[in-house]
């Protein structure tokens, strides 16, 4: 540790700290524009100037290391002053210089009210300017459908450039020119290609980059802010939902070091228009082949008429990828009351099952634990699009210290270098047999990770492939003292929670794919399952939020509430329970799904044993206590799960691995209803063709 005196306060800090960090430890506030804790140091803006005793001029505290500070003449600790007249004058000069070319268009700027330049100009600036030259003009650039440019405002802090190059790994932005001719651009004015690109608008301190879908729509002081959790993938990114009245206006990230740090994917951020488009806001009943609006009573009566007197084994239930734990638990209780063993939340046909042990279907290394890994094997997965923030964490680990990474499956750009071993199960078999050199690197690693994609478990030979991957993980020591290195990369927000509560077929029950085939069931409850094709024949009751595939197939539609419209529990791919909070109310007659199921149970004469959400959660927590421990990961017996998986039998097929996410922007009904996501999807599809043409 190194001693420093900051504004008369003596502090001990690590020698690798910068002066800026040391000053903050002492409680001093240091203004900055270019510095960001998660990006490399640029030292561009000079707003963080402080006085270092003995230095001939103010120093940039973001770029000056504590270890570079010389002690006083008598060996006393280095002294830093952050509030002297010299510092005040220096900061005023820097602010005056930054405002030379700034257009001062705060009244029409979308950054207004959340702008670092506004705040710091008020705190550290002066009320006059000595410059009378014409302001420079910079043409706005097209950089995609998500980020709007107003480059006259740019102060060249290069945060956006560094984020894309370092965190996202897609260096689309850079600088051309020098001095006042310098411009931030994509060079050829094409759309940025990163799935994390909209974070650049959050990083921009002056409003040069803003969020295009929200342009001129709202001011921050008009919004009600609600902490929530993302459901666009299984990562469980922590978000803040900002709403005005009954409409969600935007989604922003919340800091959670264990999960998403302070980033979110573009789909998480910009799907919000899909929350209000194509919504189901009333019940519907199919008559004469056409759906007509109906009252709740009519819809319930139509369902009761079909269920009455039916053999319980001819009734089934399928749950979708956005169903929270409470709704799944209520549907499971209803199926138990009806006496049916046919229920499943694995609409992709996955063979993962609670009987295998919890460690068999969660990501055991944890997202933060990736930073401790020293070798990674990816099997049948494209984490960049299946779990963007997890992929960003792998890239972060690679940047800290390059480590051996290999992939078996689709050859894709993961934003970091990796060794491509092969496309299919044959390569996995050869690796497990020791005929691929990368096995030696896995065995030599103290903390290896074997990451298996959810698409592997959804194949017809999923059990055999999981057995092969588990045997490999066991051989390389993936589970050791203090380390759990085998993990399944789920891509559905509801999947881990559904497996936790046992939302799988009972004894003699049918799987989701079996229930979707003709002649297996007569009545099918569909809780938001829009990724599965249900064959004609069964009477389908669809509970969901959007007019997607499930609603088109339904005979009765019961409108549900989206994740922003209810308090609900989701378990992320690590096995970490998290809770959303209601930001707005559902539209029209839509209700929370557990409440619909509770009312429906009365119609059946099989009343569910709860009348409100609190009573439902008491029963849920009594049956599954770990779900009550929010933000905690319940430890799982990894060795036992590996042994169970390794005992799986079956023939390994020859088909190459494919990622279950074929279109990153259109993976669920909310995203498919979004015009912004449709534009991003079209651009993503067209980009390879344009590159080929060039």
mmCIF file of C-alpha atoms in Angstrom, residues 215-449:
data_model
loop_
_atom_site.group_PDB
_atom_site.id
_atom_site.type_symbol
_atom_site.label_atom_id
_atom_site.label_comp_id
_atom_site.label_asym_id
_atom_site.label_seq_id
_atom_site.Cartn_x
_atom_site.Cartn_y
_atom_site.Cartn_z
ATOM 1 C CA UNK A 215 -35.392 10.539 -30.091
ATOM 2 C CA UNK A 216 -37.534 13.551 -29.124
ATOM 3 C CA UNK A 217 -40.021 11.328 -27.268
ATOM 4 C CA UNK A 218 -39.435 11.946 -23.591
ATOM 5 C CA UNK A 219 -37.530 13.865 -20.945
ATOM 6 C CA UNK A 220 -35.936 12.001 -18.019
ATOM 7 C CA UNK A 221 -37.808 13.957 -15.354
ATOM 8 C CA UNK A 222 -41.133 12.756 -16.805
ATOM 9 C CA UNK A 223 -40.330 9.108 -16.134
ATOM 10 C CA UNK A 224 -41.124 6.722 -13.310
ATOM 11 C CA UNK A 225 -38.145 4.450 -12.737
ATOM 12 C CA UNK A 226 -38.555 0.798 -11.694
ATOM 13 C CA UNK A 227 -35.814 -1.734 -10.965
ATOM 14 C CA UNK A 228 -36.355 -4.978 -12.866
ATOM 15 C CA UNK A 229 -34.717 -7.949 -14.597
ATOM 16 C CA UNK A 230 -34.313 -8.639 -18.311
ATOM 17 C CA UNK A 231 -35.999 -11.687 -19.878
ATOM 18 C CA UNK A 232 -34.741 -11.412 -23.459
ATOM 19 C CA UNK A 233 -32.214 -14.148 -22.671
ATOM 20 C CA UNK A 234 -31.270 -16.278 -19.674
ATOM 21 C CA UNK A 235 -28.482 -14.019 -18.378
ATOM 22 C CA UNK A 236 -30.868 -12.084 -16.126
ATOM 23 C CA UNK A 237 -29.303 -8.668 -16.739
ATOM 24 C CA UNK A 238 -30.325 -6.089 -14.165
ATOM 25 C CA UNK A 239 -32.277 -3.271 -15.789
ATOM 26 C CA UNK A 240 -34.271 -0.169 -14.988
ATOM 27 C CA UNK A 241 -37.634 0.242 -16.692
ATOM 28 C CA UNK A 242 -38.579 3.886 -17.254
ATOM 29 C CA UNK A 243 -42.271 4.506 -17.880
ATOM 30 C CA UNK A 244 -44.492 7.496 -18.522
ATOM 31 C CA UNK A 245 -48.089 6.886 -17.539
ATOM 32 C CA UNK A 246 -49.037 3.385 -18.752
ATOM 33 C CA UNK A 247 -46.309 3.159 -21.380
ATOM 34 C CA UNK A 248 -42.758 1.857 -21.059
ATOM 35 C CA UNK A 249 -40.511 4.434 -22.715
ATOM 36 C CA UNK A 250 -37.051 2.932 -22.306
ATOM 37 C CA UNK A 251 -34.915 0.302 -20.613
ATOM 38 C CA UNK A 252 -31.523 1.138 -19.107
ATOM 39 C CA UNK A 253 -28.914 -1.053 -17.380
ATOM 40 C CA UNK A 254 -28.436 -1.289 -13.627
ATOM 41 C CA UNK A 255 -25.003 -2.073 -12.246
ATOM 42 C CA UNK A 256 -24.586 -5.669 -11.089
ATOM 43 C CA UNK A 257 -20.965 -6.766 -10.988
ATOM 44 C CA UNK A 258 -21.889 -10.450 -10.754
ATOM 45 C CA UNK A 259 -24.039 -10.506 -13.905
ATOM 46 C CA UNK A 260 -24.036 -7.718 -16.478
ATOM 47 C CA UNK A 261 -21.682 -5.164 -14.880
ATOM 48 C CA UNK A 262 -23.264 -2.032 -16.393
ATOM 49 C CA UNK A 263 -23.965 -3.193 -19.943
ATOM 50 C CA UNK A 264 -27.056 -4.639 -21.633
ATOM 51 C CA UNK A 265 -27.623 -6.027 -25.115
ATOM 52 C CA UNK A 266 -29.350 -4.050 -27.845
ATOM 53 C CA UNK A 267 -32.347 -6.406 -27.781
ATOM 54 C CA UNK A 268 -32.757 -5.861 -24.044
ATOM 55 C CA UNK A 269 -32.645 -2.101 -24.481
ATOM 56 C CA UNK A 270 -34.675 -1.491 -27.622
ATOM 57 C CA UNK A 271 -37.477 -4.078 -27.600
ATOM 58 C CA UNK A 272 -39.709 -1.641 -25.694
ATOM 59 C CA UNK A 273 -41.977 -0.717 -28.617
ATOM 60 C CA UNK A 274 -42.838 -4.421 -28.817
ATOM 61 C CA UNK A 275 -44.407 -4.165 -25.357
ATOM 62 C CA UNK A 276 -47.261 -2.074 -26.785
ATOM 63 C CA UNK A 277 -47.574 -3.405 -30.363
ATOM 64 C CA UNK A 278 -49.693 -6.443 -31.306
ATOM 65 C CA UNK A 279 -50.812 -6.804 -27.681
ATOM 66 C CA UNK A 280 -53.637 -9.093 -26.591
ATOM 67 C CA UNK A 281 -55.881 -6.928 -24.430
ATOM 68 C CA UNK A 282 -59.118 -8.958 -24.371
ATOM 69 C CA UNK A 283 -60.240 -12.563 -24.381
ATOM 70 C CA UNK A 284 -61.064 -14.296 -27.667
ATOM 71 C CA UNK A 285 -63.019 -17.446 -28.535
ATOM 72 C CA UNK A 286 -62.843 -19.238 -31.887
ATOM 73 C CA UNK A 287 -66.223 -19.764 -33.554
ATOM 74 C CA UNK A 288 -66.667 -20.998 -37.090
ATOM 75 C CA UNK A 289 -62.929 -20.976 -37.620
ATOM 76 C CA UNK A 290 -62.554 -17.301 -36.639
ATOM 77 C CA UNK A 291 -61.555 -15.674 -33.372
ATOM 78 C CA UNK A 292 -64.068 -13.221 -31.934
ATOM 79 C CA UNK A 293 -63.755 -10.968 -28.868
ATOM 80 C CA UNK A 294 -65.382 -12.464 -25.790
ATOM 81 C CA UNK A 295 -65.875 -11.749 -22.122
ATOM 82 C CA UNK A 296 -63.920 -13.606 -19.467
ATOM 83 C CA UNK A 297 -67.061 -15.535 -18.590
ATOM 84 C CA UNK A 298 -67.589 -16.700 -22.171
ATOM 85 C CA UNK A 299 -63.938 -17.740 -22.504
ATOM 86 C CA UNK A 300 -64.002 -19.669 -19.204
ATOM 87 C CA UNK A 301 -67.293 -21.352 -20.158
ATOM 88 C CA UNK A 302 -65.838 -22.500 -23.495
ATOM 89 C CA UNK A 303 -62.826 -23.984 -21.708
ATOM 90 C CA UNK A 304 -64.914 -25.667 -19.010
ATOM 91 C CA UNK A 305 -67.163 -27.260 -21.629
ATOM 92 C CA UNK A 306 -64.180 -28.913 -23.310
ATOM 93 C CA UNK A 307 -62.458 -30.032 -20.102
ATOM 94 C CA UNK A 308 -65.566 -31.388 -18.374
ATOM 95 C CA UNK A 309 -65.561 -35.161 -18.233
ATOM 96 C CA UNK A 310 -62.328 -35.458 -20.188
ATOM 97 C CA UNK A 311 -59.768 -38.143 -19.354
ATOM 98 C CA UNK A 312 -56.977 -36.301 -17.430
ATOM 99 C CA UNK A 313 -54.378 -38.021 -19.599
ATOM 100 C CA UNK A 314 -55.873 -36.237 -22.608
ATOM 101 C CA UNK A 315 -55.080 -32.829 -21.071
ATOM 102 C CA UNK A 316 -51.650 -31.224 -21.407
ATOM 103 C CA UNK A 317 -49.755 -28.012 -20.638
ATOM 104 C CA UNK A 318 -46.786 -26.385 -22.363
ATOM 105 C CA UNK A 319 -45.012 -23.325 -20.981
ATOM 106 C CA UNK A 320 -42.992 -20.805 -22.968
ATOM 107 C CA UNK A 321 -39.640 -19.090 -22.566
ATOM 108 C CA UNK A 322 -40.931 -15.936 -20.817
ATOM 109 C CA UNK A 323 -43.063 -17.588 -18.112
ATOM 110 C CA UNK A 324 -42.030 -16.626 -14.554
ATOM 111 C CA UNK A 325 -41.773 -19.148 -11.731
ATOM 112 C CA UNK A 326 -45.038 -18.087 -10.047
ATOM 113 C CA UNK A 327 -47.092 -18.665 -13.207
ATOM 114 C CA UNK A 328 -45.393 -21.998 -13.861
ATOM 115 C CA UNK A 329 -46.055 -23.110 -10.283
ATOM 116 C CA UNK A 330 -49.736 -22.129 -10.520
ATOM 117 C CA UNK A 331 -50.143 -24.030 -13.818
ATOM 118 C CA UNK A 332 -48.411 -27.063 -12.342
ATOM 119 C CA UNK A 333 -50.792 -27.012 -9.355
ATOM 120 C CA UNK A 334 -53.768 -26.762 -11.706
ATOM 121 C CA UNK A 335 -52.568 -29.749 -13.733
ATOM 122 C CA UNK A 336 -52.140 -31.721 -10.516
ATOM 123 C CA UNK A 337 -55.700 -30.811 -9.533
ATOM 124 C CA UNK A 338 -56.918 -32.014 -12.924
ATOM 125 C CA UNK A 339 -54.899 -35.211 -12.526
ATOM 126 C CA UNK A 340 -52.785 -34.790 -15.652
ATOM 127 C CA UNK A 341 -49.071 -35.744 -15.821
ATOM 128 C CA UNK A 342 -48.634 -33.991 -19.176
ATOM 129 C CA UNK A 343 -46.716 -30.768 -18.591
ATOM 130 C CA UNK A 344 -43.450 -29.471 -20.000
ATOM 131 C CA UNK A 345 -41.558 -26.198 -20.353
ATOM 132 C CA UNK A 346 -38.928 -27.571 -22.741
ATOM 133 C CA UNK A 347 -40.612 -26.592 -25.993
ATOM 134 C CA UNK A 348 -37.331 -27.091 -27.853
ATOM 135 C CA UNK A 349 -37.270 -30.795 -26.930
ATOM 136 C CA UNK A 350 -34.368 -30.561 -24.464
ATOM 137 C CA UNK A 351 -33.506 -33.726 -22.540
ATOM 138 C CA UNK A 352 -32.320 -31.815 -19.455
ATOM 139 C CA UNK A 353 -34.319 -32.946 -16.440
ATOM 140 C CA UNK A 354 -34.435 -32.117 -12.706
ATOM 141 C CA UNK A 355 -33.668 -35.756 -11.924
ATOM 142 C CA UNK A 356 -30.163 -35.217 -13.312
ATOM 143 C CA UNK A 357 -29.380 -32.778 -10.522
ATOM 144 C CA UNK A 358 -29.388 -28.998 -10.591
ATOM 145 C CA UNK A 359 -25.752 -28.786 -11.671
ATOM 146 C CA UNK A 360 -26.701 -30.576 -14.899
ATOM 147 C CA UNK A 361 -28.738 -27.665 -16.259
ATOM 148 C CA UNK A 362 -27.221 -24.463 -14.804
ATOM 149 C CA UNK A 363 -24.039 -22.586 -15.644
ATOM 150 C CA UNK A 364 -22.005 -23.717 -12.658
ATOM 151 C CA UNK A 365 -18.865 -21.561 -13.144
ATOM 152 C CA UNK A 366 -21.107 -18.449 -12.814
ATOM 153 C CA UNK A 367 -20.749 -15.415 -15.049
ATOM 154 C CA UNK A 368 -18.320 -13.635 -12.737
ATOM 155 C CA UNK A 369 -16.391 -16.904 -12.311
ATOM 156 C CA UNK A 370 -15.416 -16.785 -15.984
ATOM 157 C CA UNK A 371 -12.752 -14.271 -14.983
ATOM 158 C CA UNK A 372 -11.002 -17.026 -12.985
ATOM 159 C CA UNK A 373 -10.953 -19.589 -15.810
ATOM 160 C CA UNK A 374 -7.692 -20.539 -17.503
ATOM 161 C CA UNK A 375 -9.084 -22.630 -20.388
ATOM 162 C CA UNK A 376 -12.510 -22.681 -22.070
ATOM 163 C CA UNK A 377 -14.162 -25.181 -24.391
ATOM 164 C CA UNK A 378 -17.396 -24.174 -26.166
ATOM 165 C CA UNK A 379 -19.547 -27.075 -27.348
ATOM 166 C CA UNK A 380 -22.395 -26.425 -29.791
ATOM 167 C CA UNK A 381 -22.910 -22.834 -28.744
ATOM 168 C CA UNK A 382 -22.688 -19.301 -30.086
ATOM 169 C CA UNK A 383 -22.573 -17.339 -26.813
ATOM 170 C CA UNK A 384 -22.357 -14.014 -28.644
ATOM 171 C CA UNK A 385 -26.019 -14.289 -29.633
ATOM 172 C CA UNK A 386 -27.298 -16.798 -27.054
ATOM 173 C CA UNK A 387 -25.992 -14.816 -24.053
ATOM 174 C CA UNK A 388 -24.317 -11.598 -25.182
ATOM 175 C CA UNK A 389 -23.223 -10.417 -21.746
ATOM 176 C CA UNK A 390 -21.702 -13.796 -20.909
ATOM 177 C CA UNK A 391 -19.761 -13.628 -24.160
ATOM 178 C CA UNK A 392 -18.576 -10.131 -23.225
ATOM 179 C CA UNK A 393 -17.325 -11.579 -19.928
ATOM 180 C CA UNK A 394 -15.354 -14.252 -21.812
ATOM 181 C CA UNK A 395 -13.808 -11.501 -23.931
ATOM 182 C CA UNK A 396 -12.979 -9.538 -20.788
ATOM 183 C CA UNK A 397 -11.207 -12.606 -19.375
ATOM 184 C CA UNK A 398 -9.290 -13.016 -22.632
ATOM 185 C CA UNK A 399 -8.197 -9.359 -22.536
ATOM 186 C CA UNK A 400 -6.986 -9.629 -18.942
ATOM 187 C CA UNK A 401 -4.645 -12.460 -19.905
ATOM 188 C CA UNK A 402 -5.033 -14.455 -23.128
ATOM 189 C CA UNK A 403 -6.094 -18.015 -22.387
ATOM 190 C CA UNK A 404 -6.712 -21.060 -24.595
ATOM 191 C CA UNK A 405 -10.281 -21.039 -25.966
ATOM 192 C CA UNK A 406 -11.616 -23.649 -28.369
ATOM 193 C CA UNK A 407 -14.990 -24.222 -30.022
ATOM 194 C CA UNK A 408 -16.819 -27.190 -31.468
ATOM 195 C CA UNK A 409 -19.844 -26.119 -33.485
ATOM 196 C CA UNK A 410 -20.670 -23.272 -35.852
ATOM 197 C CA UNK A 411 -17.704 -21.195 -37.013
ATOM 198 C CA UNK A 412 -18.703 -17.658 -36.006
ATOM 199 C CA UNK A 413 -17.104 -14.399 -34.932
ATOM 200 C CA UNK A 414 -17.113 -14.444 -31.119
ATOM 201 C CA UNK A 415 -15.125 -11.142 -30.856
ATOM 202 C CA UNK A 416 -12.064 -12.946 -29.463
ATOM 203 C CA UNK A 417 -9.658 -15.457 -31.020
ATOM 204 C CA UNK A 418 -10.323 -19.139 -30.484
ATOM 205 C CA UNK A 419 -9.167 -22.451 -31.852
ATOM 206 C CA UNK A 420 -11.792 -23.987 -34.092
ATOM 207 C CA UNK A 421 -11.770 -27.751 -33.579
ATOM 208 C CA UNK A 422 -14.673 -28.906 -35.735
ATOM 209 C CA UNK A 423 -18.367 -28.668 -36.499
ATOM 210 C CA UNK A 424 -20.020 -31.684 -34.941
ATOM 211 C CA UNK A 425 -20.177 -34.612 -32.520
ATOM 212 C CA UNK A 426 -17.345 -36.461 -34.262
ATOM 213 C CA UNK A 427 -14.905 -33.780 -33.132
ATOM 214 C CA UNK A 428 -16.250 -33.959 -29.576
ATOM 215 C CA UNK A 429 -15.751 -37.735 -29.587
ATOM 216 C CA UNK A 430 -12.186 -37.373 -30.844
ATOM 217 C CA UNK A 431 -11.446 -34.742 -28.218
ATOM 218 C CA UNK A 432 -12.835 -36.937 -25.440
ATOM 219 C CA UNK A 433 -10.734 -39.840 -26.761
ATOM 220 C CA UNK A 434 -7.568 -37.748 -26.561
ATOM 221 C CA UNK A 435 -6.965 -37.457 -30.306
ATOM 222 C CA UNK A 436 -7.180 -33.652 -30.317
ATOM 223 C CA UNK A 437 -4.231 -31.724 -28.788
ATOM 224 C CA UNK A 438 -6.497 -29.197 -27.086
ATOM 225 C CA UNK A 439 -7.371 -31.868 -24.508
ATOM 226 C CA UNK A 440 -3.895 -31.503 -23.009
ATOM 227 C CA UNK A 441 -4.460 -27.768 -22.507
ATOM 228 C CA UNK A 442 -7.759 -28.455 -20.755
ATOM 229 C CA UNK A 443 -6.120 -31.009 -18.476
ATOM 230 C CA UNK A 444 -3.262 -28.632 -17.692
ATOM 231 C CA UNK A 445 -5.681 -25.893 -16.648
ATOM 232 C CA UNK A 446 -6.405 -25.447 -12.952
ATOM 233 C CA UNK A 447 -9.844 -23.986 -13.623
ATOM 234 C CA UNK A 448 -11.163 -25.199 -16.994
ATOM 235 C CA UNK A 449 -14.680 -24.478 -18.265
#
